[in-house]
Short mmCIF file of C-alpha atoms in Angstrom, two decimals:
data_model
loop_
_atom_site.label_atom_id
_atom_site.label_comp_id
_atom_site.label_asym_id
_atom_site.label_seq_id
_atom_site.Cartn_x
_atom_site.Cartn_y
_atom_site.Cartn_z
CA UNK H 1 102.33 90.14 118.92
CA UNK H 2 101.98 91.39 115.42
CA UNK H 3 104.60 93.75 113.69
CA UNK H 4 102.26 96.71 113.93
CA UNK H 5 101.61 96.60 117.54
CA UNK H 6 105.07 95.61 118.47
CA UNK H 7 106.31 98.39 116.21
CA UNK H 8 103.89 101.32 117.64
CA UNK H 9 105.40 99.87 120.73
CA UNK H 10 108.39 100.68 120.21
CA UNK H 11 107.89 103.59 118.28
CA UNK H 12 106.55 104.79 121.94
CA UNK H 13 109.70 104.57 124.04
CA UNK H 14 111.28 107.33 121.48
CA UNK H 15 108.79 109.97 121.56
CA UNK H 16 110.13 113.03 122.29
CA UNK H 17 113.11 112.45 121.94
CA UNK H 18 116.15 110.30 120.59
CA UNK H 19 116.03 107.56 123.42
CA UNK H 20 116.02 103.85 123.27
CA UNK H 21 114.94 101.81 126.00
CA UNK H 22 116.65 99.19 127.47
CA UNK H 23 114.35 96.70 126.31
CA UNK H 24 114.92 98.06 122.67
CA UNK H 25 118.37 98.16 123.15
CA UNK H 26 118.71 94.56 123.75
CA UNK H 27 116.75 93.55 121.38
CA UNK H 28 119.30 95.29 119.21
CA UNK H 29 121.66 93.06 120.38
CA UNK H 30 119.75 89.84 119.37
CA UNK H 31 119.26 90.48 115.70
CA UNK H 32 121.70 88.62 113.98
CA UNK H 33 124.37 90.68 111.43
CA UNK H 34 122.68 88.92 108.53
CA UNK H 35 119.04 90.37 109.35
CA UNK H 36 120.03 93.97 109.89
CA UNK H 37 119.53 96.87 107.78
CA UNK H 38 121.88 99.61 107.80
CA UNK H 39 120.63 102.75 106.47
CA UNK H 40 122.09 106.59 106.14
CA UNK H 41 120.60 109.74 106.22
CA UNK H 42 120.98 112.39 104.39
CA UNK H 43 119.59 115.88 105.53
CA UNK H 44 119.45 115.54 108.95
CA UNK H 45 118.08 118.97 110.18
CA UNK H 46 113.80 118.01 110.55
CA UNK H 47 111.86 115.58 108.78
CA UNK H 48 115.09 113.65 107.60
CA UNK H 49 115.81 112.96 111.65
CA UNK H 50 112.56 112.60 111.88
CA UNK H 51 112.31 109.55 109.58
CA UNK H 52 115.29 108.31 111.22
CA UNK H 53 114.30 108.32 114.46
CA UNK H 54 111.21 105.76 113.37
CA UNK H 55 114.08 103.83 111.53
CA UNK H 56 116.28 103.21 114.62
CA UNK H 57 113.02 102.15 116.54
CA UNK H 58 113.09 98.94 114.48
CA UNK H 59 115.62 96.40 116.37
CA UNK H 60 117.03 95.24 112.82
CA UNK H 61 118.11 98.24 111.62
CA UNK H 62 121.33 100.42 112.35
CA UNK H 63 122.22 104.02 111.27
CA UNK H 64 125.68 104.23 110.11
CA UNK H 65 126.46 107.11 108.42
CA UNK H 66 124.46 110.44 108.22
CA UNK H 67 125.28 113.56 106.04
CA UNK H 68 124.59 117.00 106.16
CA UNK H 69 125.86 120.81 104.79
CA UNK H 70 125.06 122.40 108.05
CA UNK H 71 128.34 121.14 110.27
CA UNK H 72 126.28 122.38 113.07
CA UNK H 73 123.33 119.85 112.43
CA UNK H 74 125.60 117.27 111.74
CA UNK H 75 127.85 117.10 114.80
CA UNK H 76 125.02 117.41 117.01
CA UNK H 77 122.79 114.60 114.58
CA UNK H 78 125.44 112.41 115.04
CA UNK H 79 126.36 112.67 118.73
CA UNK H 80 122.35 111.92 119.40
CA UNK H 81 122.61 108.66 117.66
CA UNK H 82 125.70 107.68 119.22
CA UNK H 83 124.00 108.45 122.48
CA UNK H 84 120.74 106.62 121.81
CA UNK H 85 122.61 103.67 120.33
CA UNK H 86 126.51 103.66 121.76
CA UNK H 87 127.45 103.77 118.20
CA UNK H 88 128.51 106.73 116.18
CA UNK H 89 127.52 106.89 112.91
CA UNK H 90 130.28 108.20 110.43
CA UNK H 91 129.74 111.58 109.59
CA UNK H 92 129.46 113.12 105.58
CA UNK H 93 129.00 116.83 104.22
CA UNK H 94 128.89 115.62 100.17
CA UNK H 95 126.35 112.67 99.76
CA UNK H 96 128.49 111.33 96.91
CA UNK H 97 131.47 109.92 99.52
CA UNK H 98 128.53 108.73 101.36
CA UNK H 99 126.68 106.41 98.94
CA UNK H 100 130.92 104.98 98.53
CA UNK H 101 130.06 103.00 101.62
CA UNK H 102 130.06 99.40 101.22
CA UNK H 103 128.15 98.73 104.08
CA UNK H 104 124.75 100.50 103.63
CA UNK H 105 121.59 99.06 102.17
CA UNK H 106 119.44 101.86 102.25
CA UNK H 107 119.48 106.37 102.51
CA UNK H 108 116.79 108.63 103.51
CA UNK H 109 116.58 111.36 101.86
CA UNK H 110 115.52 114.32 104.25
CA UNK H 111 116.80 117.71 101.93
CA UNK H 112 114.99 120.48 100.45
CA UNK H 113 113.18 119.60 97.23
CA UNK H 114 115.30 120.01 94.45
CA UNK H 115 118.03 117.56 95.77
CA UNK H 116 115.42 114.78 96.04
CA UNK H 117 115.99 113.49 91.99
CA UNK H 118 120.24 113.98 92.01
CA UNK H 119 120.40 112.29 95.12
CA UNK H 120 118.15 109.56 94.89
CA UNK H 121 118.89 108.30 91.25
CA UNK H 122 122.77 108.33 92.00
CA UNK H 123 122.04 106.11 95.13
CA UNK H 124 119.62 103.69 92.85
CA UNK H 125 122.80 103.48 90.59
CA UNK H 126 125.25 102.65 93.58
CA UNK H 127 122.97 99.64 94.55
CA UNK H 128 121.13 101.56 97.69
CA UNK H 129 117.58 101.35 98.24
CA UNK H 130 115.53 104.78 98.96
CA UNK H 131 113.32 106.83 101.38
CA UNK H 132 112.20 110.17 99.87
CA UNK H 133 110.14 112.54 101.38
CA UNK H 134 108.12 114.37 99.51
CA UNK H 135 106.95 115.47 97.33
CA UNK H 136 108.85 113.26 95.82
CA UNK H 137 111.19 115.70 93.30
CA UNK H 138 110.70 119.01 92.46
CA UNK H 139 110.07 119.13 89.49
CA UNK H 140 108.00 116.70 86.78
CA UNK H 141 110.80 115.29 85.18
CA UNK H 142 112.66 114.80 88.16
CA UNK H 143 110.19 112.31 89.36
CA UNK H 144 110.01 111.01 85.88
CA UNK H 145 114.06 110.14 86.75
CA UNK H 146 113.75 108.46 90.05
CA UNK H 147 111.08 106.38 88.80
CA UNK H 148 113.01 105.18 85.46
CA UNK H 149 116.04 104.66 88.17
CA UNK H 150 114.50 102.42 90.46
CA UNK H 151 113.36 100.30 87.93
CA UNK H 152 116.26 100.01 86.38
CA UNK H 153 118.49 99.67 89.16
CA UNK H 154 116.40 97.11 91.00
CA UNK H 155 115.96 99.28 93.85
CA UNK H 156 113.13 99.47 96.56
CA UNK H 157 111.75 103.03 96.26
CA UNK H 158 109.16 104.13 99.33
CA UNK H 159 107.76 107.92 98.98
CA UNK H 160 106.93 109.48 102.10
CA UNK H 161 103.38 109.71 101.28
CA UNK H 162 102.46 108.15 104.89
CA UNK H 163 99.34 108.62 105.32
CA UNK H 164 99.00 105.42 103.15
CA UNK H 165 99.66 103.40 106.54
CA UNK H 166 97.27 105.52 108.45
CA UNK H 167 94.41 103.90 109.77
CA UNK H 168 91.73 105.99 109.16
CA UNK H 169 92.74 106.81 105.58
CA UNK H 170 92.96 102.72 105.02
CA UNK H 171 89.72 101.96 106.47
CA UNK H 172 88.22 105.19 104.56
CA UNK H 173 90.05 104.03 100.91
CA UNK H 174 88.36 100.46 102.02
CA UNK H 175 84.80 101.94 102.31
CA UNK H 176 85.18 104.22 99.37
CA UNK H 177 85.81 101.42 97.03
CA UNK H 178 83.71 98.72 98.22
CA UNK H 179 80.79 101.44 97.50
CA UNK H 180 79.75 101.61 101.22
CA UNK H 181 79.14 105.21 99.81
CA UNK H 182 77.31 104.93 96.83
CA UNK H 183 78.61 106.04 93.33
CA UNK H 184 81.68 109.28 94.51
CA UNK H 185 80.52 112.58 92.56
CA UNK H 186 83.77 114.20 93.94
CA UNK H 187 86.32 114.23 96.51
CA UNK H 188 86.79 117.98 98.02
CA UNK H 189 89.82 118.63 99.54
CA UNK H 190 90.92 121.04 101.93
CA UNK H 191 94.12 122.13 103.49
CA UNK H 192 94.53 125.63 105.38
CA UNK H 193 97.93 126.43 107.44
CA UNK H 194 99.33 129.51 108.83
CA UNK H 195 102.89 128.84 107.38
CA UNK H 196 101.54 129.10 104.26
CA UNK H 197 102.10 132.69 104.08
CA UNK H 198 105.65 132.27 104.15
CA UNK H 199 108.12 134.06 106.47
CA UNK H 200 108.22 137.99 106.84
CA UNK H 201 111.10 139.64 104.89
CA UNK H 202 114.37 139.20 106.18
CA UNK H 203 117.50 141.20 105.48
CA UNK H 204 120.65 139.37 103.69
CA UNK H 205 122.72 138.10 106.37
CA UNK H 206 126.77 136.83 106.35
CA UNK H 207 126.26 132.84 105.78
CA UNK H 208 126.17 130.70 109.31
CA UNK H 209 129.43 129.81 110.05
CA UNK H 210 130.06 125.50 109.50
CA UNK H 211 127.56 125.57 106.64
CA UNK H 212 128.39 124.94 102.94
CA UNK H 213 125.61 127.31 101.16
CA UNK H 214 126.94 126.88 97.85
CA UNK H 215 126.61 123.17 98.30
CA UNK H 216 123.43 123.45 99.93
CA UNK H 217 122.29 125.63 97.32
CA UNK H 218 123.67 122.73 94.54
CA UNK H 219 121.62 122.95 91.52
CA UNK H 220 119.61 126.17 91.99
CA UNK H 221 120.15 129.29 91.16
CA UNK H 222 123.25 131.54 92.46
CA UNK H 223 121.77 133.56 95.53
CA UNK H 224 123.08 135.73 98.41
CA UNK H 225 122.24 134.04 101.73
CA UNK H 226 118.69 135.04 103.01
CA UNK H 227 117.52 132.77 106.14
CA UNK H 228 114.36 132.75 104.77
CA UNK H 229 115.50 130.17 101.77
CA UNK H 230 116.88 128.01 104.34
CA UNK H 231 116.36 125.93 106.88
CA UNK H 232 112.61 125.51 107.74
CA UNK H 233 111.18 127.78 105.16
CA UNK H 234 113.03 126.91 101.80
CA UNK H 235 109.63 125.47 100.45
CA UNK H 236 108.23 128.99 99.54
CA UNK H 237 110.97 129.72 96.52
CA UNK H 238 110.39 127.32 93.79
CA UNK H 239 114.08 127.19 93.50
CA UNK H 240 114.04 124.62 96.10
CA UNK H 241 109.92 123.71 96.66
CA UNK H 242 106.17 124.16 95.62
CA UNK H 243 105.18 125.72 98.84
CA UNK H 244 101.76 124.65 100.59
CA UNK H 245 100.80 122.86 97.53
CA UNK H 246 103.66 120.45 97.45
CA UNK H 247 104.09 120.31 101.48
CA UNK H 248 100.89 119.35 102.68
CA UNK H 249 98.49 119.42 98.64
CA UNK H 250 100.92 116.62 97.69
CA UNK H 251 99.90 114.47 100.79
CA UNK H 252 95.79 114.90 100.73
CA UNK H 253 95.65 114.98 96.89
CA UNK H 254 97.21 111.37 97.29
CA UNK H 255 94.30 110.14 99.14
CA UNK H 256 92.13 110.89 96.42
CA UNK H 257 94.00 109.78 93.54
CA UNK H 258 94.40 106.56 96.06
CA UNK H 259 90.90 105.67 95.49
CA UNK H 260 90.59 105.65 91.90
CA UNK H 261 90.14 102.38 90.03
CA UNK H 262 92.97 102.83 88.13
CA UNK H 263 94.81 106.22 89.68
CA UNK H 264 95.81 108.45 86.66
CA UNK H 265 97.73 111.42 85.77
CA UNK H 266 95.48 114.37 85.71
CA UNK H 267 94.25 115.32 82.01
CA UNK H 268 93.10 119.09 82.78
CA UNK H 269 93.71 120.95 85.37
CA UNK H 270 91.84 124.29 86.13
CA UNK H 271 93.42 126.22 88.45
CA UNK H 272 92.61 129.84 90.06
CA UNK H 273 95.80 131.68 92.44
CA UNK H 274 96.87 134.19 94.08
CA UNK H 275 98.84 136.12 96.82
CA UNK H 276 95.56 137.80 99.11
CA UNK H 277 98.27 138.68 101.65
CA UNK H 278 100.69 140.92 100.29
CA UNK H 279 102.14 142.48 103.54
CA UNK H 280 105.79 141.98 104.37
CA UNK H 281 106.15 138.86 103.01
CA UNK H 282 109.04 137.07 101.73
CA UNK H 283 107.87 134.17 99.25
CA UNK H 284 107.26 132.96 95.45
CA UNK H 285 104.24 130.46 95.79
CA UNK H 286 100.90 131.45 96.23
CA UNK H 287 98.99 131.62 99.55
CA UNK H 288 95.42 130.85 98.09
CA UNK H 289 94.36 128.53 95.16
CA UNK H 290 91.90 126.01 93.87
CA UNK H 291 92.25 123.73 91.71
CA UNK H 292 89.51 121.36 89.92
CA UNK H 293 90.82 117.80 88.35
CA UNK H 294 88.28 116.40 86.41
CA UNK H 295 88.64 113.04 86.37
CA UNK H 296 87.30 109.59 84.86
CA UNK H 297 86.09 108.47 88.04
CA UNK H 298 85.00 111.41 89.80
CA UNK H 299 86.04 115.29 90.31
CA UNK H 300 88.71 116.38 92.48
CA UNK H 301 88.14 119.65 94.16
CA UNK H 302 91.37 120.85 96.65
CA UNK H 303 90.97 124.25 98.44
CA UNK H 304 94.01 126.10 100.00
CA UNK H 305 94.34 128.68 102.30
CA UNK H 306 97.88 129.94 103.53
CA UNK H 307 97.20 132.53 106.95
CA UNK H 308 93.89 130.28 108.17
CA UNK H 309 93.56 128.07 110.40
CA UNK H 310 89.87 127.14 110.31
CA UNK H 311 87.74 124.71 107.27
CA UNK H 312 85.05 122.95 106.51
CA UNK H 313 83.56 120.66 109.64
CA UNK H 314 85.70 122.77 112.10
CA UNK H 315 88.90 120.68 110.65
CA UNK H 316 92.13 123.24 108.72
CA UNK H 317 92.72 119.89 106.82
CA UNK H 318 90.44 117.24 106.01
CA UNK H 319 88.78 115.29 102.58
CA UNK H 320 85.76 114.56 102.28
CA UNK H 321 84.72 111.55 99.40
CA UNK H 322 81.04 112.79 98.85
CA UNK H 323 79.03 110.09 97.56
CA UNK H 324 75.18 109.40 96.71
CA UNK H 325 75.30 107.85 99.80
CA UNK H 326 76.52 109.69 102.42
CA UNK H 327 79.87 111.80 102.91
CA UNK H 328 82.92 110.31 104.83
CA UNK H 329 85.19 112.92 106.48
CA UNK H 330 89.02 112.09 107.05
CA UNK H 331 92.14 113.50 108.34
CA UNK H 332 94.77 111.92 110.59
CA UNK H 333 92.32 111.88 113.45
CA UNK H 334 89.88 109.73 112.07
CA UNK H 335 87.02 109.76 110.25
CA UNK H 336 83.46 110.51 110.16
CA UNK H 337 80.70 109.49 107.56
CA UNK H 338 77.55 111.46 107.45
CA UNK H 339 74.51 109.68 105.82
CA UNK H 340 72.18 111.06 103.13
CA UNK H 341 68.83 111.10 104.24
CA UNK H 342 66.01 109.01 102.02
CA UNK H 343 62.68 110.66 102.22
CA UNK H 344 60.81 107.85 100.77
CA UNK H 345 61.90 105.51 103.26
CA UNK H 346 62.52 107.74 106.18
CA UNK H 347 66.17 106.83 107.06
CA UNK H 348 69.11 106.91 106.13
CA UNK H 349 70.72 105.84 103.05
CA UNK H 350 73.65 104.42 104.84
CA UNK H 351 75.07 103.54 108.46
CA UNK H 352 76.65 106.43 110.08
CA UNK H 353 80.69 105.55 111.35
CA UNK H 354 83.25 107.06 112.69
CA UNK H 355 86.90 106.60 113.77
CA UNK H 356 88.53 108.88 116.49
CA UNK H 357 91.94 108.92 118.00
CA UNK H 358 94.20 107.80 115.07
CA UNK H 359 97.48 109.70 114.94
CA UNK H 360 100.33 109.98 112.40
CA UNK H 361 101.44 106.98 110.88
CA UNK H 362 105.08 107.84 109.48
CA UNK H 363 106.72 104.73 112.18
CA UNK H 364 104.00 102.49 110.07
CA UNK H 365 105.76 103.72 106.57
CA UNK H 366 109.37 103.34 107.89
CA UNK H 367 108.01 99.48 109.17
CA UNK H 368 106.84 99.16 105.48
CA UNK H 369 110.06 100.24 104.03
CA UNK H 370 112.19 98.26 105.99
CA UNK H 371 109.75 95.18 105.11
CA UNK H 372 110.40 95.81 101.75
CA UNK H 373 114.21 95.92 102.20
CA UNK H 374 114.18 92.61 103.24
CA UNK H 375 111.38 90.82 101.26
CA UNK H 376 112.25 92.67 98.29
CA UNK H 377 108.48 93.82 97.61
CA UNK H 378 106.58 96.79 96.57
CA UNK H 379 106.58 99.14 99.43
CA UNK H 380 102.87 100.98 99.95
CA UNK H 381 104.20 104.14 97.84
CA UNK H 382 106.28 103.30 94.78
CA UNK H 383 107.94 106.21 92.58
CA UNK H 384 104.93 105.86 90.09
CA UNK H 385 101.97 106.19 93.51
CA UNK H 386 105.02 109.37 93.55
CA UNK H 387 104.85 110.81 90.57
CA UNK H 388 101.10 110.74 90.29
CA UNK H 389 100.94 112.46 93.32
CA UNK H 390 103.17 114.92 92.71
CA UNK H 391 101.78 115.87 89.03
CA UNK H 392 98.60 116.81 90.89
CA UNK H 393 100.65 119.05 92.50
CA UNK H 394 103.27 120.45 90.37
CA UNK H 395 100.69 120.99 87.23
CA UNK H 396 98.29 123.75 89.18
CA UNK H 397 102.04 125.25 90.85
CA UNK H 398 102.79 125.48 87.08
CA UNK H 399 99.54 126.94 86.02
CA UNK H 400 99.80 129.63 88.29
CA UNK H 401 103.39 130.35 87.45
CA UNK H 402 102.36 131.32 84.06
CA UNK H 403 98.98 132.87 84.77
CA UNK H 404 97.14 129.58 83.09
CA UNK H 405 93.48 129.00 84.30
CA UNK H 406 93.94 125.94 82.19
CA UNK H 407 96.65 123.17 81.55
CA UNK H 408 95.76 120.10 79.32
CA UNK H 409 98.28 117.21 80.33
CA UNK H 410 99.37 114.50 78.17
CA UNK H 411 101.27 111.89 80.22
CA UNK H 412 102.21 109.74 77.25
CA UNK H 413 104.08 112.29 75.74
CA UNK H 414 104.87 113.65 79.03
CA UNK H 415 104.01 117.62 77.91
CA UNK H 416 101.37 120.12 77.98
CA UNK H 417 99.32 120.12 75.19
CA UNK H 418 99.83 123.64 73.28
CA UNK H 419 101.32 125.42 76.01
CA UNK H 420 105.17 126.46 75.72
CA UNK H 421 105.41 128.22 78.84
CA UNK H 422 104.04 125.25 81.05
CA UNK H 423 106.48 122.71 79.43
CA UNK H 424 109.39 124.74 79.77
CA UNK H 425 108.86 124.29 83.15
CA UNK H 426 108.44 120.39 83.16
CA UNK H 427 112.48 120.27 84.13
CA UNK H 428 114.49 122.20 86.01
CA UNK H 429 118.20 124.01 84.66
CA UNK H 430 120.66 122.97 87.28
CA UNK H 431 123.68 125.22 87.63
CA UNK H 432 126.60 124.07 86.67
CA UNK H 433 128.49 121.73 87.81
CA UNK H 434 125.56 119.81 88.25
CA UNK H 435 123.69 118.22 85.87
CA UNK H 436 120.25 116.51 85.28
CA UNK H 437 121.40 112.30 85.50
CA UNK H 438 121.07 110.22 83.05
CA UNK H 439 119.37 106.93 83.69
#
């Protein structure tokens, strides 16, 4: 049985929930101390347990310590494992005692945006090997950071861009470039979610007992505690994220810059945003923008829509690589290519395909990352596959910050090009005591 199937296998016997089958279980027990990976988690409230779930579905690998602000999370985090597993992971609030543990190869890194750069470069430099969701910092020069530490530090680096495992956005990369379309004019992208409004205002509230706020809040800005800048809907203050953009922009703008002979950093970036819906709601980013990226191969065209649910070909997500061709569809259900029609020759200018029933792929990432543990190799997103991503999603988040229809990018010199307002925002200021590390 190959590693895929076996691992979708297993991947299986812990949906919905934190549950490991006896089968699993024992082959737990086989692996030998020398092949198993121990890895840590830290942010353990959604996607971070997520990504650790897919982690502990892989016989080699143990959890054995996870951290967390929220004591709340924590405690109950850490009594699932031990249930799942029979072995309780030891429990941290401050990453930094955490990443002291001798016997940990790896940490996942499951917090709110702007801890994704501290957190990962300071477990680069104490020999640990990363998972970061993304996008994968918060900022441009954070990912600029993680990527200098990684390299320096030897360190495998995997991005949680996963739909570079998926199926259907493999097989669609794999048509795109071996010009089963034709010569790509553009790739349109699409990507309309209710959440994108952000929450409805909130009053101030007393902070949830068993939390640390100030911690949580680390290098932002000073702020009473509001739930909606915490858990679940932090992404809409770009103290902490980029909003619908960097959520689910970060992951289809990948698939485009994916394709390109030789992906780049975007050059200019034109970029039109605003808030349509005004009404009772609690949030800085933007609800609706579009953003063009001309680029050498082809032109990049991504359309958002916070508050709708509907898009193009009856999908709220999708991209679709338009070539001379024909036009292939994709989104984590499959794909679908629709032919051009030649009128000289009365058919069509390609075969028609399509691909139904794929699903996520994020247990095909982890399998990746663990791979790469072990084999020491390039996992399927490095920090640079990262920071190109991101860029394409931090430079229009930028542009609309400061009311720029246009940004011109330089990525040698890492600045805008005439434009003081956009590079002060290249880095964040982190409150004190923490500060930006040095790598």
């Amino acid at each position: 049985m190959t590693r895929r199937r076996s691992f979708i296998q297993q991947s299986a016997l812990i949906a919905g929930g934190l549950w490991l089958s006896p089968t699993l279980l024992h082959a737990r027990q086989q692996t030998a101390p020398s092949d198993r990976v121990r890895v840590a988690l830290i942010g353990a409230n959604n996607m971070g347990f997520g990504i650790l779930r897919h982690h502990l579905a892989l016989a080699e690998v143990d959890c054995v310590a996870i951290c967390d602000v929220d004591q709340n999370v924590l405690e109950k985090r850490l009594k699932e494992v031990e249930d799942a597993t029979g072995k309780r992971p030891e429990g941290f609030t401050d990453f930094r005692k955490l990443l002291e543990k001798k016997d940990l190869d790896a940490v996942i890194i499951g917090t709110p945006d702007h801890w994704h750069c501290l957190i990962a470069v300071a477990a680069c430099q104490a020999g640990k090997d990363v998972y970061v969701e993304k996008p994968m910092a918060n900022s441009i020069g954070e990912c600029d950071l993680m990527t200098q530490a990684a390299a320096k530090y030897s360190r495998i680096m995997q991005v949680g861009q996963q739909q570079r495992a998926g199926q259907a956005f493999i097989e669609s990369r794999d048509l795109v470039k071996s010009g089963y379309l034709g010569k790509i004019r553009k790739v349109n992208i699409w990507s309309n979610f209710n959440y994108g409004l952000g929450n409805e205002i909130k009053p101030l509230t007393t902070v949830p007992e068993g939390v640390d706020y100030d911690f949580w809040l680390g290098p932002a800005p000073k702020r009473e505690f509001n739930p909606n800048r915490f858990h679940g809907s932090w992404r809409h203050f770009w103290d902490y994220g980029g909003g619908l953009m960097s959520d689910w922009g970060v992951h289809l703008l990948d698939m485009a810059i994916w394709v390109e002979e030789n992906p780049s950093a975007p050059s200019i970036v034109m970029t039109y945003a605003k808030n349509v819906n005004k009404e009772n709601r609690d949030r800085d980013t933007f609800d609706t923008m579009n953003v063009l990226f001309p680029k050498k191969d082809f032109l990049i065209n991504y359309d958002m829509n916070g508050g709708l649910q509907s898009g193009p070909y009856n999908k709220p997500y999708g991209i679709a690589y338009v070539g001379e061709l024909g036009t292939l569809i994709v989104n984590r259900n499959g794909y679908e290519i629709y032919p051009e029609w030649d009128g000289t020759a009365k058919a069509p200018k390609c075969e028609a395909k399509k691909l139904e029933g794929t699903t996520e792929s994020h247990n095909l990432h982890v399998a990746n990352f663990v791979e790469c543990i072990k084999a020491r190799n390039q996992p399927s997103c490095p920090p640079e596959a990262g920071r190109l991503a991101a860029l394409h999603a931090h430079i229009p988040n930028i542009a609309a910050r400061i009311g720029a229809e246009q940004l011109i990018w330089d990525d040698q010199k890492r600045e805008f090009v005439g434009n003081a307002a956009a590079n002060a925002l290249i880095w964040p200021e982190y409150r004190e005591p923490w500060t930006l590390p040095k790598v």
